[in-house]
Short mmCIF file of C-alpha atoms and ligand atoms in Angstrom, two decimals:
data_model
loop_
_atom_site.label_atom_id
_atom_site.label_comp_id
_atom_site.label_asym_id
_atom_site.label_seq_id
_atom_site.Cartn_x
_atom_site.Cartn_y
_atom_site.Cartn_z
CA UNK A 1 -37.94 -6.27 19.84
CA UNK A 2 -36.43 -8.28 17.05
CA UNK A 3 -34.62 -11.08 18.74
CA UNK A 4 -31.93 -11.21 16.16
CA UNK A 5 -30.63 -7.96 17.44
CA UNK A 6 -30.01 -9.25 20.96
CA UNK A 7 -26.52 -10.25 22.20
CA UNK A 8 -25.86 -13.88 22.51
CA UNK A 9 -26.10 -13.62 26.38
CA UNK A 10 -29.58 -11.99 26.06
CA UNK A 11 -30.65 -14.55 23.57
CA UNK A 12 -29.63 -17.35 25.92
CA UNK A 13 -31.38 -15.76 28.84
CA UNK A 14 -34.74 -15.61 26.99
CA UNK A 15 -34.26 -19.07 25.47
CA UNK A 16 -33.73 -20.39 29.00
CA UNK A 17 -36.60 -18.49 30.42
CA UNK A 18 -38.83 -19.91 27.65
CA UNK A 19 -39.81 -16.45 26.42
CA UNK A 20 -38.03 -17.19 23.19
CA UNK A 21 -38.04 -20.30 21.10
CA UNK A 22 -35.16 -21.53 18.89
CA UNK A 23 -37.44 -21.65 15.81
CA UNK A 24 -38.47 -18.00 16.42
CA UNK A 25 -34.93 -16.99 16.89
CA UNK A 26 -33.72 -18.81 13.75
CA UNK A 27 -36.53 -17.30 11.72
CA UNK A 28 -35.69 -13.84 12.91
CA UNK A 29 -31.97 -14.23 12.00
CA UNK A 30 -32.95 -15.69 8.56
CA UNK A 31 -35.24 -12.70 7.98
CA UNK A 32 -32.31 -10.40 8.64
CA UNK A 33 -30.16 -12.27 6.12
CA UNK A 34 -32.95 -12.19 3.58
CA UNK A 35 -33.41 -8.46 4.05
CA UNK A 36 -29.74 -7.47 4.00
CA UNK A 37 -27.45 -9.95 2.44
CA UNK A 38 -28.11 -9.14 -1.15
CA UNK A 39 -26.51 -5.81 -0.38
CA UNK A 40 -23.95 -6.80 2.19
CA UNK A 41 -22.95 -10.14 0.75
CA UNK A 42 -21.58 -11.50 4.01
CA UNK A 43 -22.58 -15.13 3.28
CA UNK A 44 -21.36 -17.67 0.88
CA UNK A 45 -24.03 -20.15 1.94
CA UNK A 46 -27.15 -20.10 4.11
CA UNK A 47 -28.47 -23.29 5.56
CA UNK A 48 -32.08 -22.10 6.03
CA UNK A 49 -33.82 -25.48 5.95
CA UNK A 50 -31.30 -27.33 8.03
CA UNK A 51 -31.17 -24.60 10.60
CA UNK A 52 -34.96 -24.70 10.92
CA UNK A 53 -35.03 -28.51 11.20
CA UNK A 54 -32.40 -28.33 13.95
CA UNK A 55 -34.21 -25.60 15.79
CA UNK A 56 -37.28 -27.70 15.87
CA UNK A 57 -35.40 -30.76 17.12
CA UNK A 58 -33.86 -28.76 19.88
CA UNK A 59 -37.22 -27.27 20.80
CA UNK A 60 -38.43 -30.77 21.55
CA UNK A 61 -35.76 -31.08 24.19
CA UNK A 62 -34.92 -29.14 27.39
CA UNK A 63 -32.54 -26.10 27.10
CA UNK A 64 -28.88 -27.04 27.56
CA UNK A 65 -25.84 -24.64 28.22
CA UNK A 66 -25.47 -21.00 27.15
CA UNK A 67 -25.14 -21.77 23.44
CA UNK A 68 -28.25 -23.86 23.25
CA UNK A 69 -30.45 -22.66 20.40
CA UNK A 70 -28.07 -19.89 19.35
CA UNK A 71 -27.66 -19.36 15.55
CA UNK A 72 -24.14 -18.89 14.48
CA UNK A 73 -22.11 -18.35 11.32
CA UNK A 74 -18.86 -20.16 10.38
CA UNK A 75 -16.11 -18.54 8.33
CA UNK A 76 -15.99 -20.51 5.06
CA UNK A 77 -12.40 -21.84 5.99
CA UNK A 78 -13.87 -24.08 8.65
CA UNK A 79 -14.66 -27.61 7.47
CA UNK A 80 -18.36 -28.47 7.80
CA UNK A 81 -20.20 -31.50 6.49
CA UNK A 82 -23.03 -29.28 5.79
CA UNK A 83 -22.74 -27.41 2.50
CA UNK A 84 -19.33 -26.57 0.93
CA UNK A 85 -16.03 -25.36 2.41
CA UNK A 86 -14.86 -22.87 -0.26
CA UNK A 87 -12.22 -20.77 1.57
CA UNK A 88 -13.44 -17.96 -0.74
CA UNK A 89 -11.63 -19.66 -3.59
CA UNK A 90 -12.55 -21.01 -7.02
CA UNK A 91 -10.15 -23.85 -6.17
CA UNK A 92 -12.60 -25.18 -3.64
CA UNK A 93 -15.76 -23.87 -5.00
CA UNK A 94 -17.39 -27.29 -5.04
CA UNK A 95 -15.45 -28.77 -2.12
CA UNK A 96 -17.51 -30.90 0.40
CA UNK A 97 -15.66 -31.78 3.56
CA UNK A 98 -16.28 -35.34 4.77
CA UNK A 99 -15.97 -34.20 8.41
CA UNK A 100 -16.67 -31.16 10.80
CA UNK A 101 -13.85 -29.19 12.20
CA UNK A 102 -13.43 -29.65 15.93
CA UNK A 103 -14.85 -26.27 16.69
CA UNK A 104 -17.86 -26.91 14.64
CA UNK A 105 -18.39 -30.25 16.36
CA UNK A 106 -18.06 -28.67 19.79
CA UNK A 107 -20.59 -25.97 18.95
CA UNK A 108 -22.97 -28.62 17.69
CA UNK A 109 -22.67 -30.50 20.96
CA UNK A 110 -23.25 -27.21 22.75
CA UNK A 111 -26.57 -26.90 20.91
CA UNK A 112 -25.60 -23.93 18.73
CA UNK A 113 -27.36 -23.77 15.26
CA UNK A 114 -25.14 -23.43 12.28
CA UNK A 115 -26.93 -20.91 10.00
CA UNK A 116 -24.41 -20.60 7.22
CA UNK A 117 -20.89 -19.78 6.07
CA UNK A 118 -19.39 -16.42 5.72
CA UNK A 119 -17.45 -14.80 2.93
CA UNK A 120 -13.73 -14.19 3.29
CA UNK A 121 -10.61 -13.20 1.55
CA UNK A 122 -9.36 -16.19 -0.50
CA UNK A 123 -7.68 -18.65 1.95
CA UNK A 124 -7.53 -15.83 4.62
CA UNK A 125 -5.19 -13.64 2.47
CA UNK A 126 -6.34 -10.01 2.76
CA UNK A 127 -7.55 -7.30 5.06
CA UNK A 128 -10.79 -6.22 3.24
CA UNK A 129 -12.63 -9.28 1.91
CA UNK A 130 -12.07 -7.98 -1.51
CA UNK A 131 -9.94 -11.02 -2.33
CA UNK A 132 -12.84 -13.46 -2.34
CA UNK A 133 -13.60 -15.27 -5.55
CA UNK A 134 -17.29 -14.79 -4.85
CA UNK A 135 -17.58 -10.97 -4.66
CA UNK A 136 -16.77 -8.37 -2.03
CA UNK A 137 -18.54 -8.18 1.31
CA UNK A 138 -19.66 -4.73 2.49
CA UNK A 139 -19.57 -3.00 5.89
CA UNK A 140 -23.10 -2.82 7.60
CA UNK A 141 -22.23 0.72 8.80
CA UNK A 142 -21.55 2.10 5.31
CA UNK A 143 -21.89 -0.44 2.48
CA UNK A 144 -19.48 1.69 0.31
CA UNK A 145 -16.85 0.54 2.80
CA UNK A 146 -14.99 -2.73 3.38
CA UNK A 147 -15.83 -4.75 6.48
CA UNK A 148 -12.15 -5.49 6.90
CA UNK A 149 -10.77 -9.08 6.47
CA UNK A 150 -10.13 -11.67 6.10
CA UNK A 151 -13.11 -12.71 8.34
CA UNK A 152 -14.99 -9.75 6.96
CA UNK A 153 -18.11 -11.78 6.34
CA UNK A 154 -18.21 -13.09 9.82
CA UNK A 155 -17.78 -9.66 11.37
CA UNK A 156 -20.36 -8.04 9.24
CA UNK A 157 -22.84 -10.87 9.76
CA UNK A 158 -22.52 -10.20 13.52
CA UNK A 159 -22.80 -6.45 13.15
CA UNK A 160 -25.80 -6.93 10.87
CA UNK A 161 -27.55 -9.15 13.45
CA UNK A 162 -27.64 -12.26 11.25
CA UNK A 163 -26.66 -14.49 14.22
CA UNK A 164 -25.76 -14.61 17.90
CA UNK A 165 -21.99 -14.97 17.14
CA UNK A 166 -19.58 -16.02 14.44
CA UNK A 167 -16.30 -17.81 14.24
CA UNK A 168 -13.37 -16.27 12.37
CA UNK A 169 -9.68 -17.21 11.98
CA UNK A 170 -6.78 -14.94 12.66
CA UNK A 171 -3.33 -15.47 11.13
CA UNK A 172 -2.30 -11.84 11.22
CA UNK A 173 -5.38 -9.94 12.45
CA UNK A 174 -8.24 -11.42 10.47
CA UNK A 175 -10.54 -11.57 13.58
CA UNK A 176 -9.58 -8.39 15.28
CA UNK A 177 -9.36 -5.92 12.36
CA UNK A 178 -12.74 -6.82 10.81
CA UNK A 179 -14.31 -6.76 14.32
CA UNK A 180 -12.98 -3.23 14.74
CA UNK A 181 -14.21 -2.09 11.25
CA UNK A 182 -17.63 -3.49 12.02
CA UNK A 183 -18.03 -2.31 15.53
CA UNK A 184 -18.07 -5.77 17.20
CA UNK A 185 -15.78 -7.76 19.55
CA UNK A 186 -13.16 -10.07 18.11
CA UNK A 187 -10.78 -12.28 20.12
CA UNK A 188 -7.77 -14.12 18.92
CA UNK A 189 -6.80 -16.76 21.60
CA UNK A 190 -3.30 -17.87 22.55
CA UNK A 191 -1.77 -20.00 19.83
CA UNK A 192 -2.75 -23.56 20.55
CA UNK A 193 -5.69 -22.65 22.77
CA UNK A 194 -8.29 -23.71 20.12
CA UNK A 195 -7.98 -26.79 17.97
CA UNK A 196 -7.14 -26.03 14.29
CA UNK A 197 -8.39 -29.49 13.22
CA UNK A 198 -10.69 -28.78 10.15
CA UNK A 199 -9.38 -25.26 9.68
CA UNK A 200 -8.05 -25.05 6.16
CA UNK A 201 -4.42 -24.11 6.77
CA UNK A 202 -3.01 -20.78 5.69
CA UNK A 203 0.18 -20.28 7.92
CA UNK A 204 0.08 -23.05 10.47
CA UNK A 205 2.34 -21.46 12.99
CA UNK A 206 0.19 -18.37 13.21
CA UNK A 207 -3.38 -19.59 12.49
CA UNK A 208 -5.87 -19.39 15.46
CA UNK A 209 -9.74 -19.65 15.43
CA UNK A 210 -11.68 -17.23 17.70
CA UNK A 211 -15.08 -15.77 18.40
CA UNK A 212 -16.63 -12.58 16.89
CA UNK A 213 -19.47 -11.27 19.06
CA UNK A 214 -21.66 -8.30 19.90
CA UNK A 215 -20.01 -7.96 23.46
CA UNK A 216 -17.23 -9.20 25.59
CA UNK A 217 -19.32 -11.59 27.69
CA UNK A 218 -20.47 -13.31 24.47
CA UNK A 219 -16.84 -13.85 23.37
CA UNK A 220 -16.07 -15.47 26.76
CA UNK A 221 -19.02 -18.01 26.34
CA UNK A 222 -18.00 -18.93 22.81
CA UNK A 223 -14.31 -19.30 23.68
CA UNK A 224 -15.16 -21.49 26.61
CA UNK A 225 -17.12 -23.76 24.32
CA UNK A 226 -14.52 -24.10 21.59
CA UNK A 227 -11.18 -24.06 23.57
CA UNK A 228 -9.30 -27.04 24.91
CA UNK A 229 -7.09 -29.90 23.93
CA UNK A 230 -7.81 -31.85 20.85
CA UNK A 231 -5.74 -34.95 20.06
CA UNK A 232 -6.27 -34.34 16.39
CA UNK A 233 -4.19 -31.13 16.43
CA UNK A 234 -0.78 -31.68 17.68
CA UNK A 235 -0.28 -27.98 18.41
CA UNK A 236 -3.37 -27.74 20.64
CA UNK A 237 -2.43 -27.09 24.29
CA UNK A 238 -3.29 -29.29 27.21
CA UNK A 239 -3.96 -26.47 29.64
CA UNK A 240 -7.23 -26.54 31.48
CA UNK A 241 -10.01 -24.29 30.04
CA UNK A 242 -11.11 -21.82 32.64
CA UNK A 243 -14.80 -21.06 33.04
CA UNK A 244 -14.53 -17.72 31.28
CA UNK A 245 -18.26 -17.15 30.85
CA UNK A 246 -18.94 -17.55 34.57
CA UNK A 247 -15.88 -15.55 35.59
CA UNK A 248 -17.12 -12.47 33.76
CA UNK A 249 -20.34 -12.42 35.76
CA UNK A 250 -18.27 -10.95 38.52
CA UNK A 251 -16.10 -8.38 36.72
CA UNK A 252 -14.88 -5.97 39.39
CA UNK A 253 -16.24 -2.45 38.80
CA UNK A 254 -12.78 -1.16 39.06
CA UNK A 255 -9.97 -3.72 39.11
CA UNK A 256 -7.31 -2.51 41.51
CA UNK A 257 -4.56 -0.67 39.89
CA UNK A 258 -4.43 -2.11 36.39
CA UNK A 259 -1.22 -1.15 34.59
CA UNK A 260 -1.82 -0.56 30.97
CA UNK A 261 1.34 -0.60 28.77
CA UNK A 262 1.37 1.49 25.74
CA UNK A 263 4.12 0.97 23.12
CA UNK A 264 4.32 4.74 22.28
CA UNK A 265 7.02 4.62 19.71
CA UNK A 266 5.23 1.91 17.80
CA UNK A 267 1.78 3.63 17.82
CA UNK A 268 3.06 7.03 16.66
CA UNK A 269 3.54 6.46 13.00
CA UNK A 270 1.16 6.07 10.18
CA UNK A 271 -2.01 6.33 12.40
CA UNK A 272 -4.85 8.40 11.13
CA UNK A 273 -6.00 11.44 13.13
CA UNK A 274 -9.40 9.90 14.00
CA UNK A 275 -7.85 6.79 15.32
CA UNK A 276 -5.13 8.70 17.22
CA UNK A 277 -7.74 10.96 18.88
CA UNK A 278 -9.97 7.93 19.69
CA UNK A 279 -7.05 6.07 21.26
CA UNK A 280 -6.11 9.11 23.46
CA UNK A 281 -9.67 9.12 24.58
CA UNK A 282 -9.50 5.48 25.58
CA UNK A 283 -6.37 6.16 27.61
CA UNK A 284 -7.89 9.10 29.32
CA UNK A 285 -10.97 7.01 30.13
CA UNK A 286 -8.80 4.29 31.62
CA UNK A 287 -6.69 6.75 33.54
CA UNK A 288 -9.74 8.38 34.94
CA UNK A 289 -10.99 4.96 36.11
CA UNK A 290 -7.86 4.36 38.16
CA UNK A 291 -5.59 2.47 35.72
CA UNK A 292 -1.96 3.63 35.35
CA UNK A 293 -0.69 4.12 31.89
CA UNK A 294 2.88 2.91 31.46
CA UNK A 295 5.19 3.53 28.59
CA UNK A 296 6.70 0.28 27.26
CA UNK A 297 8.99 -0.48 24.36
CA UNK A 298 8.49 -3.18 21.82
CA UNK A 299 11.61 -2.35 19.75
CA UNK A 300 11.18 -5.17 17.16
CA UNK A 301 7.60 -4.35 16.45
CA UNK A 302 8.80 -2.20 13.60
CA UNK A 303 9.92 -5.38 11.80
CA UNK A 304 6.73 -7.31 12.58
CA UNK A 305 5.08 -6.56 9.14
CA UNK A 306 8.10 -7.59 7.22
CA UNK A 307 8.64 -10.72 9.27
CA UNK A 308 4.95 -11.66 9.13
CA UNK A 309 4.74 -11.34 5.23
CA UNK A 310 7.88 -13.59 4.99
CA UNK A 311 6.77 -16.28 7.37
CA UNK A 312 3.06 -16.30 6.45
CA UNK A 313 3.82 -16.49 2.69
CA UNK A 314 6.48 -19.21 3.24
CA UNK A 315 4.11 -21.42 5.16
CA UNK A 316 1.21 -20.66 2.67
CA UNK A 317 3.41 -21.66 -0.25
CA UNK A 318 3.83 -25.08 1.42
CA UNK A 319 0.30 -25.45 2.62
CA UNK A 320 -1.29 -24.50 -0.77
CA UNK A 321 0.93 -26.96 -2.68
CA UNK A 322 -1.75 -29.54 -2.05
CA UNK A 323 -4.06 -27.79 -4.50
CA UNK A 324 -2.55 -29.58 -7.47
CA UNK A 325 -5.59 -30.57 -9.57
CA UNK A 326 -5.20 -34.12 -8.51
CA UNK A 327 -6.81 -34.03 -5.00
CA UNK A 328 -9.71 -31.89 -3.99
CA UNK A 329 -12.21 -30.76 -6.49
CA UNK A 330 -10.87 -28.51 -9.14
CA UNK A 331 -9.23 -30.22 -12.08
CA UNK A 332 -8.58 -28.67 -15.52
CA UNK A 333 -8.17 -30.76 -18.65
CA UNK A 334 -4.61 -31.13 -19.69
CA UNK A 335 -2.34 -33.37 -21.85
CA UNK A 336 0.34 -33.90 -19.16
CA UNK A 337 0.93 -33.49 -15.43
CA UNK A 338 2.86 -30.22 -15.62
CA UNK A 339 -0.04 -28.64 -17.73
CA UNK A 340 -2.54 -30.04 -15.25
CA UNK A 341 -0.89 -28.31 -12.32
CA UNK A 342 -0.35 -25.10 -14.30
CA UNK A 343 -3.81 -24.78 -15.72
CA UNK A 344 -5.52 -25.82 -12.40
CA UNK A 345 -3.55 -23.22 -10.25
CA UNK A 346 -3.77 -20.54 -12.98
CA UNK A 347 -7.56 -20.70 -13.11
CA UNK A 348 -8.13 -21.89 -9.58
CA UNK A 349 -6.20 -19.18 -7.60
CA UNK A 350 -6.77 -15.47 -7.50
CA UNK A 351 -4.13 -12.81 -7.79
CA UNK A 352 -3.32 -12.27 -4.10
CA UNK A 353 -2.91 -16.00 -3.44
CA UNK A 354 -0.62 -16.33 -6.45
CA UNK A 355 1.43 -13.29 -5.27
CA UNK A 356 1.76 -15.00 -1.78
CA UNK A 357 2.71 -18.43 -3.26
CA UNK A 358 5.41 -16.66 -5.33
CA UNK A 359 6.75 -14.63 -2.47
CA UNK A 360 6.76 -17.64 -0.12
CA UNK A 361 8.49 -19.76 -2.67
CA UNK A 362 11.08 -17.13 -3.21
CA UNK A 363 11.87 -16.67 0.52
CA UNK A 364 12.27 -20.38 1.09
CA UNK A 365 14.47 -20.95 -2.03
CA UNK A 366 18.14 -21.87 -1.65
CA UNK A 367 20.33 -18.81 -1.43
CA UNK A 368 17.52 -16.64 -0.01
CA UNK A 369 16.41 -18.89 2.86
CA UNK A 370 19.04 -17.45 5.24
CA UNK A 371 18.55 -13.86 4.16
CA UNK A 372 14.80 -13.81 4.55
CA UNK A 373 13.04 -16.78 6.22
CA UNK A 374 15.70 -17.35 8.82
CA UNK A 375 15.97 -13.76 9.67
CA UNK A 376 12.25 -13.40 10.10
CA UNK A 377 12.19 -16.34 12.49
CA UNK A 378 14.91 -14.54 14.49
CA UNK A 379 12.80 -11.38 14.58
CA UNK A 380 10.04 -13.49 15.83
CA UNK A 381 12.17 -14.75 18.69
CA UNK A 382 13.32 -11.07 19.51
CA UNK A 383 9.73 -9.90 19.46
CA UNK A 384 8.72 -12.53 21.97
CA UNK A 385 11.45 -11.29 24.21
CA UNK A 386 10.20 -7.71 23.86
CA UNK A 387 6.70 -8.71 24.99
CA UNK A 388 8.11 -10.62 27.99
CA UNK A 389 10.03 -7.53 29.02
CA UNK A 390 6.98 -5.30 28.48
CA UNK A 391 4.67 -7.65 30.51
CA UNK A 392 7.13 -7.36 33.46
CA UNK A 393 6.00 -3.68 33.68
CA UNK A 394 2.27 -3.92 32.90
CA UNK A 395 -0.62 -6.20 32.96
CA UNK A 396 -2.04 -5.62 29.58
CA UNK A 397 -0.96 -3.71 26.48
CA UNK A 398 -3.22 -1.32 24.59
CA UNK A 399 -3.05 -0.09 21.12
CA UNK A 400 -5.35 0.73 18.24
CA UNK A 401 -6.53 -2.27 16.39
CA UNK A 402 -6.18 -0.70 12.88
CA UNK A 403 -4.31 2.44 11.95
CA UNK A 404 -7.24 3.68 9.96
CA UNK A 405 -11.09 3.57 10.12
CA UNK A 406 -12.79 1.32 7.55
CA UNK A 407 -11.73 2.27 4.15
CA UNK A 408 -13.66 2.42 0.88
CA UNK A 409 -13.98 -0.55 -1.51
CA UNK A 410 -11.34 -0.40 -4.10
CA UNK A 411 -9.24 2.10 -2.25
CA UNK A 412 -6.32 -0.27 -1.59
CA UNK A 413 -6.70 -3.10 -4.09
CA UNK A 414 -4.16 -1.64 -6.41
CA UNK A 415 -1.51 -1.31 -3.75
CA UNK A 416 -0.77 -4.61 -1.85
CA UNK A 417 1.75 -2.87 0.39
CA UNK A 418 -0.71 -0.32 1.57
CA UNK A 419 -3.18 -3.18 2.32
CA UNK A 420 -0.46 -5.04 4.20
CA UNK A 421 0.07 -2.01 6.43
CA UNK A 422 -3.49 -2.35 7.84
CA UNK A 423 -2.08 -5.36 9.88
CA UNK A 424 0.65 -3.37 11.68
CA UNK A 425 -0.85 -3.56 15.08
CA UNK A 426 -2.35 -7.02 14.82
CA UNK A 427 0.44 -9.31 13.36
CA UNK A 428 2.80 -8.94 16.50
CA UNK A 429 0.25 -10.98 18.58
CA UNK A 430 0.30 -13.86 15.91
CA UNK A 431 4.16 -13.76 15.69
CA UNK A 432 4.40 -14.02 19.46
CA UNK A 433 1.55 -16.33 19.93
CA UNK A 434 -0.31 -14.01 22.40
CA UNK A 435 -3.98 -13.61 23.01
CA UNK A 436 -5.42 -10.30 21.91
CA UNK A 437 -8.86 -8.81 21.49
CA UNK A 438 -10.42 -5.83 19.72
CA UNK A 439 -13.34 -4.09 21.28
CA UNK A 440 -15.38 -1.23 19.82
CA UNK A 441 -14.68 2.23 21.27
CA UNK A 442 -16.71 4.89 19.43
CA UNK A 443 -18.50 5.83 16.18
CA UNK A 444 -16.76 8.76 14.45
CA UNK A 445 -18.31 10.09 11.28
CA UNK A 446 -20.69 7.11 11.16
CA UNK A 447 -17.78 4.61 11.33
CA UNK A 448 -16.88 2.35 14.19
CA UNK A 449 -13.46 2.33 15.66
CA UNK A 450 -11.73 -0.23 17.91
CA UNK A 451 -9.06 -0.54 20.55
CA UNK A 452 -6.95 -3.63 20.92
CA UNK A 453 -5.73 -5.29 24.18
CA UNK A 454 -2.86 -7.80 24.34
CA UNK A 455 -2.23 -10.17 27.34
CA UNK A 456 0.55 -12.60 28.05
CA UNK A 457 0.16 -16.21 26.58
CA UNK A 458 -2.67 -18.15 28.29
CA UNK A 459 -3.97 -15.11 30.10
CA UNK A 460 -7.27 -14.99 28.32
CA UNK A 461 -8.96 -14.54 31.79
CA UNK A 462 -7.07 -11.34 32.24
CA UNK A 463 -7.70 -10.26 28.62
CA UNK A 464 -11.44 -10.79 29.01
CA UNK A 465 -11.69 -9.05 32.39
CA UNK A 466 -9.89 -5.99 31.06
CA UNK A 467 -11.99 -6.02 27.99
CA UNK A 468 -15.25 -6.19 29.93
CA UNK A 469 -14.16 -3.48 32.22
CA UNK A 470 -13.18 -1.17 29.33
CA UNK A 471 -16.42 -2.06 27.54
CA UNK A 472 -18.32 -0.83 30.59
CA UNK A 473 -16.27 2.33 30.82
CA UNK A 474 -16.84 3.17 27.18
CA UNK A 475 -20.53 2.25 27.07
CA UNK A 476 -20.32 1.11 23.39
CA UNK A 477 -23.24 -1.31 23.58
CA UNK A 478 -25.66 1.51 23.37
CA UNK A 479 -23.93 3.02 20.28
CA UNK A 480 -23.84 -0.20 18.32
CA UNK A 481 -27.45 -0.73 18.60
CA UNK A 482 -28.23 2.78 17.39
CA UNK A 483 -25.71 2.61 14.46
CA UNK A 484 -26.51 -0.84 13.20
CA UNK A 485 -30.29 -0.33 13.17
N1 LIG B 1 -4.35 -9.36 6.54
C1 LIG B 1 -3.45 -10.41 6.82
C2 LIG B 1 -3.09 -11.19 5.57
O1 LIG B 1 -3.46 -10.77 4.58
C3 LIG B 1 -3.92 -11.36 7.85
C4 LIG B 1 -4.93 -12.31 7.35
C5 LIG B 1 -5.36 -13.33 8.44
O2 LIG B 1 -5.23 -13.04 9.61
N2 LIG B 1 -5.90 -14.42 7.88
O3 LIG B 1 -2.28 -12.08 5.63
#
């Protein structure tokens, strides 16, 4: 069996047993990249030589923890000293970070092997990876379709067995939606659970880094390795990091009386038939396994997309002001400072990024600030209250991850509003700071679908247990290996 197709947990088992060597595993993963990436274009860079050197160095030592010797892929928004950190943008095409992001450093210390960096929508803005300055990524299940976004390269790389796991970032769904589109697991932790130091900022009050993996147990292992307080990120939480990996070894076969909340009104509109049917099947499966399905209301969820696209663009317009042609790498010739700014930004940013900067500048401008930005912040507070009330009646919430199956390349690029609607079920978690995960449910017409679970803040344990349980009930692991072959 090709070791690249194993889950992270299975790779780790074999590495520790000595039946698999890090160098063999790295070579197997690189062979997958070589065979598939010309077509799929998930990667912006591959560090083949460096990965082999590191695998050899590890091999000379004794195996460490569960990530020891595991090849992984970083979304190209995470600062790495190795290679460039492009954010999918011409603006940073040649940018070399002088330091590693905290997550990169922690994975390095855990013995994981950085294989390369994955393609993404420019600065994380998009839901299809069609907004990358370096070309579109494709879905391994059907290369005519998008892998989702903005961490589309990361999700596709995991689905195509380039690596044991990938990291993505999620500002409004960018881990969960591509995970659903590619038939893999994606988890966005509680805001502040994982250090954002070295993650290039898109919308700082929403951004979180999280794992994209082939199964729930793998997500627990990666999250455990990267989570925890970091003095270099003032928003990172001081809460202790549970042993999620070990906890999942004892997932109860049927957790006693789980109450699964379903925001019915919210999930009724604009959901395609295949997704609706699949979601109904998931609820039936849960019910049959002993869970009780509870109707809950999230009344302000209907404003979530609007609030998100105000807050995220406002914060982006401020964060991206630093790309002025003076600092970082891109600088166009100009005769004065105004022209330098204008020319650098005109040539350095793509269309969607420009659109967001314009929107964000508008909603923050005097006269409009109260009408848009302030109101969006109020929606955010109301939404948090909705979730608090809902979690008084249930343990977890369930809803589809995306209202549609993976769509075709080009299908939505001309209609930004249509693209923004992909995020309807994912952005509420970011606005409220809650942990949420997408897990694969089924393959319908050759395309994977996903279901999403939300848990209260800091309840990643509950989220992972529920996800592992549901994964077992749905038996998706067998399907992925058939479909992705
Ligand atoms: N699709 C959303 C957007 O375009 C979310 C992106 C993200 O989570 N980085 O903003």
